[in-house]
Tab-separated table of C-alpha atoms in Angstrom:
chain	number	residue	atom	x	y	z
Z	1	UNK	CA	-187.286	95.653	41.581
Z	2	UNK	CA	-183.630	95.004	41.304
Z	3	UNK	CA	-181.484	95.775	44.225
Z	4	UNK	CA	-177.881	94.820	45.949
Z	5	UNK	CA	-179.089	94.186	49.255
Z	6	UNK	CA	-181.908	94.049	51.184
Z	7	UNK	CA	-182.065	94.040	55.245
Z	8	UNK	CA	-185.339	92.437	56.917
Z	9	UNK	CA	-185.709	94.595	59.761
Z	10	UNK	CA	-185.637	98.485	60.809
Z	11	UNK	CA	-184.009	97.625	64.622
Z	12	UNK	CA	-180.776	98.444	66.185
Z	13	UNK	CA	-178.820	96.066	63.907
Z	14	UNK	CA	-180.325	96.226	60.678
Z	15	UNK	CA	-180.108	100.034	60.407
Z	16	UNK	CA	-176.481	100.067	61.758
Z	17	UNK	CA	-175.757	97.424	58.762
Z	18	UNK	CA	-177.398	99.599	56.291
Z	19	UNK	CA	-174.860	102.672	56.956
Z	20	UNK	CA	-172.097	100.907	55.945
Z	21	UNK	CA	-173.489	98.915	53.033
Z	22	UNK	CA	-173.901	102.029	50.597
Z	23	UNK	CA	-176.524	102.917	47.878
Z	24	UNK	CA	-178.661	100.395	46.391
Z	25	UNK	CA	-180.141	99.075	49.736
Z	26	UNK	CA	-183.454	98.640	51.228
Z	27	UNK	CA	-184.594	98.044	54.629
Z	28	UNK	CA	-187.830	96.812	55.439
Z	29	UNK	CA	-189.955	96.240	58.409
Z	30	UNK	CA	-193.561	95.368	59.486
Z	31	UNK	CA	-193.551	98.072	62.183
Z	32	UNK	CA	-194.986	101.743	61.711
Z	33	UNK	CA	-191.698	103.030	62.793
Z	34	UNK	CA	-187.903	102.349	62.980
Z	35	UNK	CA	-186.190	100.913	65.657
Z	36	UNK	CA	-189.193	100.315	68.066
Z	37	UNK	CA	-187.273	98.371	70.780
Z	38	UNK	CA	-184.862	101.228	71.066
Z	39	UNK	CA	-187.972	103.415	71.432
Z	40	UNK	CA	-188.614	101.969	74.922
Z	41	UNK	CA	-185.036	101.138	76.352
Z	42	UNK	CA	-183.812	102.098	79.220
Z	43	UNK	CA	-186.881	103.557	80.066
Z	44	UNK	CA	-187.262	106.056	77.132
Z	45	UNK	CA	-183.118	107.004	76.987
Z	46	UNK	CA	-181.987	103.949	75.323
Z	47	UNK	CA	-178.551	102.693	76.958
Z	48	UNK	CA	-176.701	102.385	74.067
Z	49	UNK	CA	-174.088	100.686	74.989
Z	50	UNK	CA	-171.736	99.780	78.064
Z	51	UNK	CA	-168.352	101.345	78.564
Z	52	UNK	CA	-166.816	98.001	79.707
Z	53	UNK	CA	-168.461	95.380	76.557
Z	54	UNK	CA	-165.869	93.045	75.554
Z	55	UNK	CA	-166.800	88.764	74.791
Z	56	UNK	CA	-166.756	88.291	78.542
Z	57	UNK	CA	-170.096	89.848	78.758
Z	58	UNK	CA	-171.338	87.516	76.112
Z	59	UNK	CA	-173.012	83.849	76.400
Z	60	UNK	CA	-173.114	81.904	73.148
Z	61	UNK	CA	-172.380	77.894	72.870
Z	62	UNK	CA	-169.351	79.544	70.841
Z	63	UNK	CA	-167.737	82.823	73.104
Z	64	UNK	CA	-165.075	83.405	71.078
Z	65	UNK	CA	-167.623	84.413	68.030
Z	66	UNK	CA	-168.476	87.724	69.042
Z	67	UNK	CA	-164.664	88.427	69.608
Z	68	UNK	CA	-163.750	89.622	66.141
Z	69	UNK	CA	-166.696	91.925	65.574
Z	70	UNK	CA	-166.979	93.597	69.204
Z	71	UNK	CA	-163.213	94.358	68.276
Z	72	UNK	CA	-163.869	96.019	65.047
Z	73	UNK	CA	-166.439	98.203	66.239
Z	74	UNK	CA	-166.377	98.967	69.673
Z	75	UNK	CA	-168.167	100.882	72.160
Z	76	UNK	CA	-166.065	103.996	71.899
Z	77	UNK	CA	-166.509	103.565	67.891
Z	78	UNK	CA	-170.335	104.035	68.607
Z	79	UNK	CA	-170.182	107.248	71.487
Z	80	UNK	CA	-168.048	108.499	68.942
Z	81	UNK	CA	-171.344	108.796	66.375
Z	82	UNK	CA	-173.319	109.829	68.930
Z	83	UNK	CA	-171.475	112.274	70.276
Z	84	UNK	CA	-170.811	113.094	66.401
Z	85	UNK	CA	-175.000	114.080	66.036
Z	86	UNK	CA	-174.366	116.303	68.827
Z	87	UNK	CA	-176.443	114.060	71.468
Z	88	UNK	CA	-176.015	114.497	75.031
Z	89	UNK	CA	-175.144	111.556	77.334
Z	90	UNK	CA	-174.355	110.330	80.662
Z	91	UNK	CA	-173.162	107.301	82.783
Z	92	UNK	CA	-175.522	105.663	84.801
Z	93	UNK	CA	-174.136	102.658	86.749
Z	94	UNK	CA	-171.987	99.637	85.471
Z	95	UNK	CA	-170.622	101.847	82.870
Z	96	UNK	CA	-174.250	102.093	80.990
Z	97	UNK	CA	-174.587	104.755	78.698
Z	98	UNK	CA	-177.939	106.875	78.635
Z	99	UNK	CA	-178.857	109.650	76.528
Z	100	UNK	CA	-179.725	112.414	78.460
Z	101	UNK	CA	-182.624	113.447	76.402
Z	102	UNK	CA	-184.655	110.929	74.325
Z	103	UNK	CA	-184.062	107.467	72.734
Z	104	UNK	CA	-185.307	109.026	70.002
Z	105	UNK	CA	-182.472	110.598	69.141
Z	106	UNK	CA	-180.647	107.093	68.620
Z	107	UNK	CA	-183.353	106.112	65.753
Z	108	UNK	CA	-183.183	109.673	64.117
Z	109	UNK	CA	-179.474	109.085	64.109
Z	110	UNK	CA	-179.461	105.605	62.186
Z	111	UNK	CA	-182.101	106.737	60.078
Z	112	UNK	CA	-180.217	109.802	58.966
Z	113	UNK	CA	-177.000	107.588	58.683
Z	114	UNK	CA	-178.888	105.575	56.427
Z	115	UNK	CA	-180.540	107.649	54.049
Z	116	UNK	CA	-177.128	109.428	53.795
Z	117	UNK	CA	-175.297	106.130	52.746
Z	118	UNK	CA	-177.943	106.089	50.305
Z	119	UNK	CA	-180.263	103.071	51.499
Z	120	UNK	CA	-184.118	103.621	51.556
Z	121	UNK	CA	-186.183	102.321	54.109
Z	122	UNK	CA	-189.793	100.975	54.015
Z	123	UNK	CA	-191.845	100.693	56.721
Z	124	UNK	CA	-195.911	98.748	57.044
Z	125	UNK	CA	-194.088	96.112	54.728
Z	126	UNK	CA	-193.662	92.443	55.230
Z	127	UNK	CA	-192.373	89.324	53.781
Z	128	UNK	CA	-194.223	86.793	52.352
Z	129	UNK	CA	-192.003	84.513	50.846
Z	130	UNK	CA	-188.109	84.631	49.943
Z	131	UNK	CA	-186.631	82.016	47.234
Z	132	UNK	CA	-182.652	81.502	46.144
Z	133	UNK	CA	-182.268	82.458	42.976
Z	134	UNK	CA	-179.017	81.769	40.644
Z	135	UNK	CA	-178.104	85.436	41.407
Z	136	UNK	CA	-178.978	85.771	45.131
Z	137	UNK	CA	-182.357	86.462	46.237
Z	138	UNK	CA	-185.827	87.227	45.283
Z	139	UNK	CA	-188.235	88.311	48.477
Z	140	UNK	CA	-191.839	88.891	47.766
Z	141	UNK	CA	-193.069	91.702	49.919
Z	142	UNK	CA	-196.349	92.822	51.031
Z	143	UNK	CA	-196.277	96.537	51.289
Z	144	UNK	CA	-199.770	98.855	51.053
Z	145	UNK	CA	-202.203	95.493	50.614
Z	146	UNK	CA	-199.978	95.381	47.431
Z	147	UNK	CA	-197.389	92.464	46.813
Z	148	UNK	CA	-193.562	93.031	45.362
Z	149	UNK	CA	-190.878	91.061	44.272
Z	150	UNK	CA	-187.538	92.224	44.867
Z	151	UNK	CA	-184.642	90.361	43.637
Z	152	UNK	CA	-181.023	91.519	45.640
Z	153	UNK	CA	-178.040	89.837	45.734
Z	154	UNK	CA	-177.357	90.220	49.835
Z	155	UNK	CA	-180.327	88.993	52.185
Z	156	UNK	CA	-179.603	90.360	55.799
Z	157	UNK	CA	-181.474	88.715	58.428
Z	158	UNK	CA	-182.215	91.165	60.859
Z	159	UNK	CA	-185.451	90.934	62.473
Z	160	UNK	CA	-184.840	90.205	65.963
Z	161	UNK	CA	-185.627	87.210	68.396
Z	162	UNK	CA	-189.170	86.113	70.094
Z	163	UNK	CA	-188.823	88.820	72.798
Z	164	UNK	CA	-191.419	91.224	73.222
Z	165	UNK	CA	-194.150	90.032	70.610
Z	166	UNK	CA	-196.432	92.966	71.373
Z	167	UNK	CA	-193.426	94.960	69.947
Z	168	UNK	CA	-194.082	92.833	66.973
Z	169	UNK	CA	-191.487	89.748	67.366
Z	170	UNK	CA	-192.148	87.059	65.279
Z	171	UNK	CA	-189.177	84.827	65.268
Z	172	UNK	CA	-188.845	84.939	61.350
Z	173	UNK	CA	-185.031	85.454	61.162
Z	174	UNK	CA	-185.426	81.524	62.629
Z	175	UNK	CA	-188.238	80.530	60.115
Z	176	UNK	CA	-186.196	81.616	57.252
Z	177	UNK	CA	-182.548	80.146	58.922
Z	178	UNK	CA	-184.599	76.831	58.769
Z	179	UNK	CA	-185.696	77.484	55.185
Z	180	UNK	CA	-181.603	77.732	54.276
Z	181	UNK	CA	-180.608	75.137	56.691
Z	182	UNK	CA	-178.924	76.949	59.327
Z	183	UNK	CA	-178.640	75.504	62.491
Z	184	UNK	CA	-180.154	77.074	65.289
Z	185	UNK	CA	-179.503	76.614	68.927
Z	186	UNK	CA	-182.399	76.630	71.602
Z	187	UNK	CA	-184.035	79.865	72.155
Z	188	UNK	CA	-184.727	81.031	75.463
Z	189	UNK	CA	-185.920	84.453	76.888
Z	190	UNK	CA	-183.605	86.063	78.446
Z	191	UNK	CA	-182.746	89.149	81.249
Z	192	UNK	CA	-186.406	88.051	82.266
Z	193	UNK	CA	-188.463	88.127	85.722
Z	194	UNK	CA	-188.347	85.255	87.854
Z	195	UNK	CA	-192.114	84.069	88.738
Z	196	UNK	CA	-193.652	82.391	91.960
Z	197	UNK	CA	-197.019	80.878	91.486
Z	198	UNK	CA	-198.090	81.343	95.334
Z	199	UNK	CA	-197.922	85.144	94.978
Z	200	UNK	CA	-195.930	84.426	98.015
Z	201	UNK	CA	-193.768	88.173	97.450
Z	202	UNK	CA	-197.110	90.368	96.734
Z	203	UNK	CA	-196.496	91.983	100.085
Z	204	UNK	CA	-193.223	93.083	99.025
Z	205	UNK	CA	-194.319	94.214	95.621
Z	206	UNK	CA	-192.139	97.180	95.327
Z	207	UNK	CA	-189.375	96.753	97.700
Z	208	UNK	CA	-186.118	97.110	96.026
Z	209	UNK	CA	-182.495	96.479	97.754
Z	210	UNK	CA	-179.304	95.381	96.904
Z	211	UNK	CA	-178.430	92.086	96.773
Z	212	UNK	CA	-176.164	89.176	95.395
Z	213	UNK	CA	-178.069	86.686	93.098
Z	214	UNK	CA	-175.936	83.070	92.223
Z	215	UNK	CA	-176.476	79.741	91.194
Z	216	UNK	CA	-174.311	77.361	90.359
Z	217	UNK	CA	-172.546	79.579	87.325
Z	218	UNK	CA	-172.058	82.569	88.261
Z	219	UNK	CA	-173.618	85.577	90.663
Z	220	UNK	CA	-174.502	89.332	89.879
Z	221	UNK	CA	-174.754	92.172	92.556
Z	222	UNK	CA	-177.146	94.656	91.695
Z	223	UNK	CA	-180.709	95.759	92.735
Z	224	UNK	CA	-183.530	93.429	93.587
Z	225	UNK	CA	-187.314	94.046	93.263
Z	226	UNK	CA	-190.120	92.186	94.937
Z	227	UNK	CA	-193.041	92.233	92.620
Z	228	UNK	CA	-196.617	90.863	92.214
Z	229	UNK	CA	-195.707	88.207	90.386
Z	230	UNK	CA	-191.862	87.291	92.630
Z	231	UNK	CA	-188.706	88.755	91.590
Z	232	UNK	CA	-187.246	91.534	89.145
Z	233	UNK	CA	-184.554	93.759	88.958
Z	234	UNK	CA	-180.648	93.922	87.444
Z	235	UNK	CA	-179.829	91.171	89.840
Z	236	UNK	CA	-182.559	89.383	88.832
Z	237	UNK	CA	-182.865	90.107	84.676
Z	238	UNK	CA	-178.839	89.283	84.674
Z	239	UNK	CA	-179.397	85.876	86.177
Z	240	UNK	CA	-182.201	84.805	84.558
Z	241	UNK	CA	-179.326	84.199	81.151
Z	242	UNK	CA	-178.309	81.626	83.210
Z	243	UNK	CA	-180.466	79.701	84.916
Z	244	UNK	CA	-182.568	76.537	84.030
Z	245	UNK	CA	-186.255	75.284	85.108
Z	246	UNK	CA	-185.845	73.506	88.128
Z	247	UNK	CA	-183.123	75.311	89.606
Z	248	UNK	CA	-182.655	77.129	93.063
Z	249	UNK	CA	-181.446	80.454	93.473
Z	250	UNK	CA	-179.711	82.071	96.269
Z	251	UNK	CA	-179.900	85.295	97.612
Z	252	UNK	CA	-177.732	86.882	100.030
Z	253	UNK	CA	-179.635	90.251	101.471
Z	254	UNK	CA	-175.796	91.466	102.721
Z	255	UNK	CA	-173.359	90.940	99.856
Z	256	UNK	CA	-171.251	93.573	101.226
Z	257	UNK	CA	-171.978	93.780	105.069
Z	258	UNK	CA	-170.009	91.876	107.688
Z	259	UNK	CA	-173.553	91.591	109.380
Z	260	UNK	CA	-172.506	88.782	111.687
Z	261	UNK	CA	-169.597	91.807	113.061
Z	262	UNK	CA	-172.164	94.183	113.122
Z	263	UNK	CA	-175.102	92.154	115.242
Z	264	UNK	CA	-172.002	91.259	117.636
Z	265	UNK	CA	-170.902	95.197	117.796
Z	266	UNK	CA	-174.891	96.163	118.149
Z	267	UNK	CA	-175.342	93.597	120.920
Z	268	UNK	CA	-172.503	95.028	122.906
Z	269	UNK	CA	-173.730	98.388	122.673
Z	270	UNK	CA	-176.852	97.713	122.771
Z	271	UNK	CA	-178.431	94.641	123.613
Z	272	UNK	CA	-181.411	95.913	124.916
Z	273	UNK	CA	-183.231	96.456	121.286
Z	274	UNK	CA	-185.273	94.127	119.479
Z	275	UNK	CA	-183.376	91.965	116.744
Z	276	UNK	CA	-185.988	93.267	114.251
Z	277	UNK	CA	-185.446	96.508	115.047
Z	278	UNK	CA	-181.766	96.257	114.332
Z	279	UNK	CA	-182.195	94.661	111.314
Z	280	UNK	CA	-184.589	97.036	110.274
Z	281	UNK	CA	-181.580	99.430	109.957
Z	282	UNK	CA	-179.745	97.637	107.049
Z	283	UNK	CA	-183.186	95.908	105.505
Z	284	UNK	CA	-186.531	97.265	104.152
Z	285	UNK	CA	-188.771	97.539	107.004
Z	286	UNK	CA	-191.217	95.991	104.928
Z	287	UNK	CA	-188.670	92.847	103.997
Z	288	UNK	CA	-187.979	92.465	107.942
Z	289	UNK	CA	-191.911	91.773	108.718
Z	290	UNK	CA	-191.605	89.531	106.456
Z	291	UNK	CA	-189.396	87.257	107.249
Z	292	UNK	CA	-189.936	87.257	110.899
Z	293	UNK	CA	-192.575	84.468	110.558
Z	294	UNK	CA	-190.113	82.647	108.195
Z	295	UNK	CA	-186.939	82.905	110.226
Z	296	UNK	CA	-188.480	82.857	113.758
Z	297	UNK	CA	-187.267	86.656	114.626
Z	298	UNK	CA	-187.899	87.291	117.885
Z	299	UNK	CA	-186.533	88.330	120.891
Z	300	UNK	CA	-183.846	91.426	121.894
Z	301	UNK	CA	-180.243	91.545	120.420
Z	302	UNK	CA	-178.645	90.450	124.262
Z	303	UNK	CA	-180.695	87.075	124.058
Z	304	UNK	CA	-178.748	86.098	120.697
Z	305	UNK	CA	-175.917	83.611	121.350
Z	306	UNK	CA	-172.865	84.062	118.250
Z	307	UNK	CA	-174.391	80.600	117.183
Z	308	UNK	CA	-177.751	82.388	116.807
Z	309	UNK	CA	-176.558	84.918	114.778
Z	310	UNK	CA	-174.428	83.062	112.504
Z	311	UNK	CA	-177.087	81.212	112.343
Z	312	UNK	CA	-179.011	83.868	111.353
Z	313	UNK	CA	-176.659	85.515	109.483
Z	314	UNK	CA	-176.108	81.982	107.550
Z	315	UNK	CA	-180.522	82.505	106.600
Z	316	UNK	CA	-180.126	85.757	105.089
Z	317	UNK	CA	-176.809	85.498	103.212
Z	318	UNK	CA	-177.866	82.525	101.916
Z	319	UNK	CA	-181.690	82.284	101.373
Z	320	UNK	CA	-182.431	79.614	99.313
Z	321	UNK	CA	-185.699	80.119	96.544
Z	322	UNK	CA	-186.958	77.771	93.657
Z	323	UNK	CA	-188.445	80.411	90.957
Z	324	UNK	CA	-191.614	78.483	89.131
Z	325	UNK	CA	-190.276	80.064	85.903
Z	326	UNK	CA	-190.235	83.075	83.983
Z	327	UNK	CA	-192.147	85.930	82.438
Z	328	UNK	CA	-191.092	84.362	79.454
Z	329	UNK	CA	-190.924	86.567	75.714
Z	330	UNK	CA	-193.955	88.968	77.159
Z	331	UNK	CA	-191.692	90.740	79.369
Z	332	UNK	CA	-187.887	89.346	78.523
Z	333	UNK	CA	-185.515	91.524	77.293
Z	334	UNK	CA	-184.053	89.428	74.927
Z	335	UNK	CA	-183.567	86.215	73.378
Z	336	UNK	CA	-180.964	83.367	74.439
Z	337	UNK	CA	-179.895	81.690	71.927
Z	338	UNK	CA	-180.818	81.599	67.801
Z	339	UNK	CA	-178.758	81.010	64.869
Z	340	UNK	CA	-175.891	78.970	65.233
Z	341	UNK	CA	-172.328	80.343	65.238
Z	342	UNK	CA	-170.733	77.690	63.768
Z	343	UNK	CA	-172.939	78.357	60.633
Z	344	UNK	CA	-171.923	81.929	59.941
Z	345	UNK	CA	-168.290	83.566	59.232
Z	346	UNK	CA	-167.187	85.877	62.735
Z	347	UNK	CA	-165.416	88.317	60.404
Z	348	UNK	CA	-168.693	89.274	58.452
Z	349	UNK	CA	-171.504	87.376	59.447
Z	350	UNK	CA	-172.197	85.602	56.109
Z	351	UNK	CA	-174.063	82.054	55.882
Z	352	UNK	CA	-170.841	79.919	55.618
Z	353	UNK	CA	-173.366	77.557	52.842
Z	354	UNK	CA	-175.577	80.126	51.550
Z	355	UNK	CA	-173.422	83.327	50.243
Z	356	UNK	CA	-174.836	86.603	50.625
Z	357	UNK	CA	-177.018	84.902	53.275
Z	358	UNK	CA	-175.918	87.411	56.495
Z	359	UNK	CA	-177.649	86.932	60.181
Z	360	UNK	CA	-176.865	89.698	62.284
Z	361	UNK	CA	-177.957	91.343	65.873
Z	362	UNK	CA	-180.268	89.539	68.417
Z	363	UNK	CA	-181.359	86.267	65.582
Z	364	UNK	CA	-177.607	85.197	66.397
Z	365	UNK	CA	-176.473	82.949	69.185
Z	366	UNK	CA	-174.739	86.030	71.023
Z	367	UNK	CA	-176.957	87.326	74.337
Z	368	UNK	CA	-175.644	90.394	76.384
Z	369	UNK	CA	-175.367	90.982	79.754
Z	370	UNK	CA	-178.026	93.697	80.834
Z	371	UNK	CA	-176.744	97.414	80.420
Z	372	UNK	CA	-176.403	97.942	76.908
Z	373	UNK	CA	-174.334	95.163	75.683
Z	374	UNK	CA	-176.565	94.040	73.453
Z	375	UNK	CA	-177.448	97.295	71.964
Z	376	UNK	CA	-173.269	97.023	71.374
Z	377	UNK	CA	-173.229	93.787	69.892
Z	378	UNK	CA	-175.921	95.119	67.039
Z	379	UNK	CA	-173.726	97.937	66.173
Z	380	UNK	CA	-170.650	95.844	66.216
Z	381	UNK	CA	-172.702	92.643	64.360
Z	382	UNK	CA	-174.120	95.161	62.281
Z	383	UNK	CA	-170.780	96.979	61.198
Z	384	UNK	CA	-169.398	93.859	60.166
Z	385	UNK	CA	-172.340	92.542	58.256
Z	386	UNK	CA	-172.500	96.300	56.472
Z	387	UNK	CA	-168.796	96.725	55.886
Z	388	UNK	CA	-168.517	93.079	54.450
Z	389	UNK	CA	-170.904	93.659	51.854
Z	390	UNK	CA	-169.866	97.214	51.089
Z	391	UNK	CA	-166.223	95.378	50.507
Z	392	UNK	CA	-167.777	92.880	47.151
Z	393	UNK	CA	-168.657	95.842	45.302
């Protein structure tokens, strides 16, 4: 079977890529349907993308790679199409975009965009082997317990990171960069759960509040969740891009409360109530109980001195934790890290030693922030990949 181009992979980014390649292109995956991680995002309504994406919500050992494509095809490019198919949406939080109906309707809409551009896609089929050839590419695939070559002159590597393997992640987007010599960076998971082996949180598990996560690099305010296992939630997922084994983290329970002004103001008019009692007004009940062993609450608001409370006030804007690790790929979002930049052009994301070689979508060094910026950096990767090829005729 002779073709122009063939994508490896039926996600966000491979689709997106085949709607602007044209006719005489086939997408495969090894999945029994398309676009299985958009199935499940955002909790069945896929956040597409963000309203605010630009390269600043980007980490890559290169960030001014993702610049050129993020520009061509931006966010407003994309709610454009989907407000095109006549699918509903709405703003969450953070400028997240949610479909008001089903993440469904995102797949039905690339697969229709597709088919349209003329590109057929196969699904159940895998690869078994791929060779260079003089003219491109020939890709043996194993489709129906039956084996086929196809020979195409465009190879798009599209087939994701290590995140999620029950989704069917495989890391073969890496497998086959190391075939063609690509350089890869470390992979990672990413927008992951932070772990603590003591199960020292399981009576929180469930307790959710918002908070200010930081290390050394940077800091996110948004919710936090106590789980079985330690810590989840926005605050959580969005600092787990940037932290290392070994690290602390800090949490401040107040990110937005002059608690030390309030306590003072409370005391006044009110020094008669118990300090957990107070603070059981601005934290989970449940939260309070539990760290009146750990900070020594005790005692009523009028036997506080101001040292006490700062002092106080010092514990909870600044509680210190050492995470034993991750979830790692089981739960992670994505994957940090992949393909190296400096192997691949920014304008079309073509092997810069291997033409018609094109990486594209999560298998590139180019991780989102949480809140649709990676579904963004797909369609924008994907666009340029697609639009690129569609250009050499």
């Amino acid at each position: 079977m002779q073709i122009r181009t063939l994508i490896l992979g039926a996600g966000a980014a491979g689709m997106m890529c085949a709607r602007h390649t044209g006719g005489s292109t086939l997408v495969i995956d090894h999945a029994k349907a398309p676009g299985e991680k958009i199935r499940i995002s955002g909790g069945g309504r896929c956040n597409f993308t963000n309203m605010y994406a630009g390269p600043a919500n980007y980490l890559s050992q290169n960030p001014h790679f993702c610049k050129s494509a993020l520009a061509r095809y931006t966010q407003w490019d994309f709610i454009e199409l989907v407000s095109r198919h006549g699918i509903a949406w709405h703003e969450k939080t953070l400028g997240q975009l949610f479909c008001d109906g089903s993440a469904k309707q995102i797949i039905a809409l690339l697969v229709d965009e597709l088919r349209a551009a003329g590109a057929d896609l196969w699904l159940q089929t895998s690869v078994e082997s791929v060779e260079r050839t003089a003219s491109g590419f020939r890709v043996t695939l194993l489709r129906e317990g039956k084996r086929q070559a196809v020979s195409c002159r465009n190879l798009v590597l599209a087939t994701g990171g290590k995140s999620i393997p029950k989704m069917g992640a495989t890391g073969l987007a890496y497998d086959l960069a190391r075939q063609f010599e690509l350089p890869l960076t470390e992979t990672r998971p990413a927008l992951v759960p932070f772990t603590f082996p003591d199960g020292r949180f399981k009576p929180l598990a469930g307790v959710a509040l918002p908070a200010r996560l930081s290390n050394d690099r940077t800091s996110f305010d948004e919710a936090l969740l106590f789980t079985h296992r330690g810590l989840s939630g926005p605050s959580v997922l969005q600092l787990s891009s940037y932290w290392r084994e070994g690290e602390a983290i800090t949490v401040n329970l107040f990110p937005d409360t002059p608690l030390f002004d309030r306590l003072r103001e409370q005391r006044q008019a009110g020094g008669g109530r118990d300090l957990t009692t107070e603070l059981s007004r601005h934290l989970p009940a449940k939260l309070v109980d539990f760290l009146t062993p750990v900070l020594a609450l005790k005692g009523r608001l009028a036997d506080q001195s101001d040292a006490a409370l700062r002092t106080l006030c010092e514990s909870l804007e600044n509680w210190q934790l050492l995470p034993a690790g991750t979830e790692g790929y089981r739960t992670a979002e994505v994957t940090l890290g992949g393909i190296d930049t400096d192997a691949l052009s920014s304008k079309t994301m073509e092997a810069k030693s291997v033409p018609g070689l094109y990486a594209i979508g999560e298998a590139v060094d180019v991780t989102g922030w949480l809140g649709g910026y990676n579904f963004q950096w797909a369609w924008s990767s994907g666009f340029a990949a697609g639009t690129a090829i569609a250009a050499t005729g």
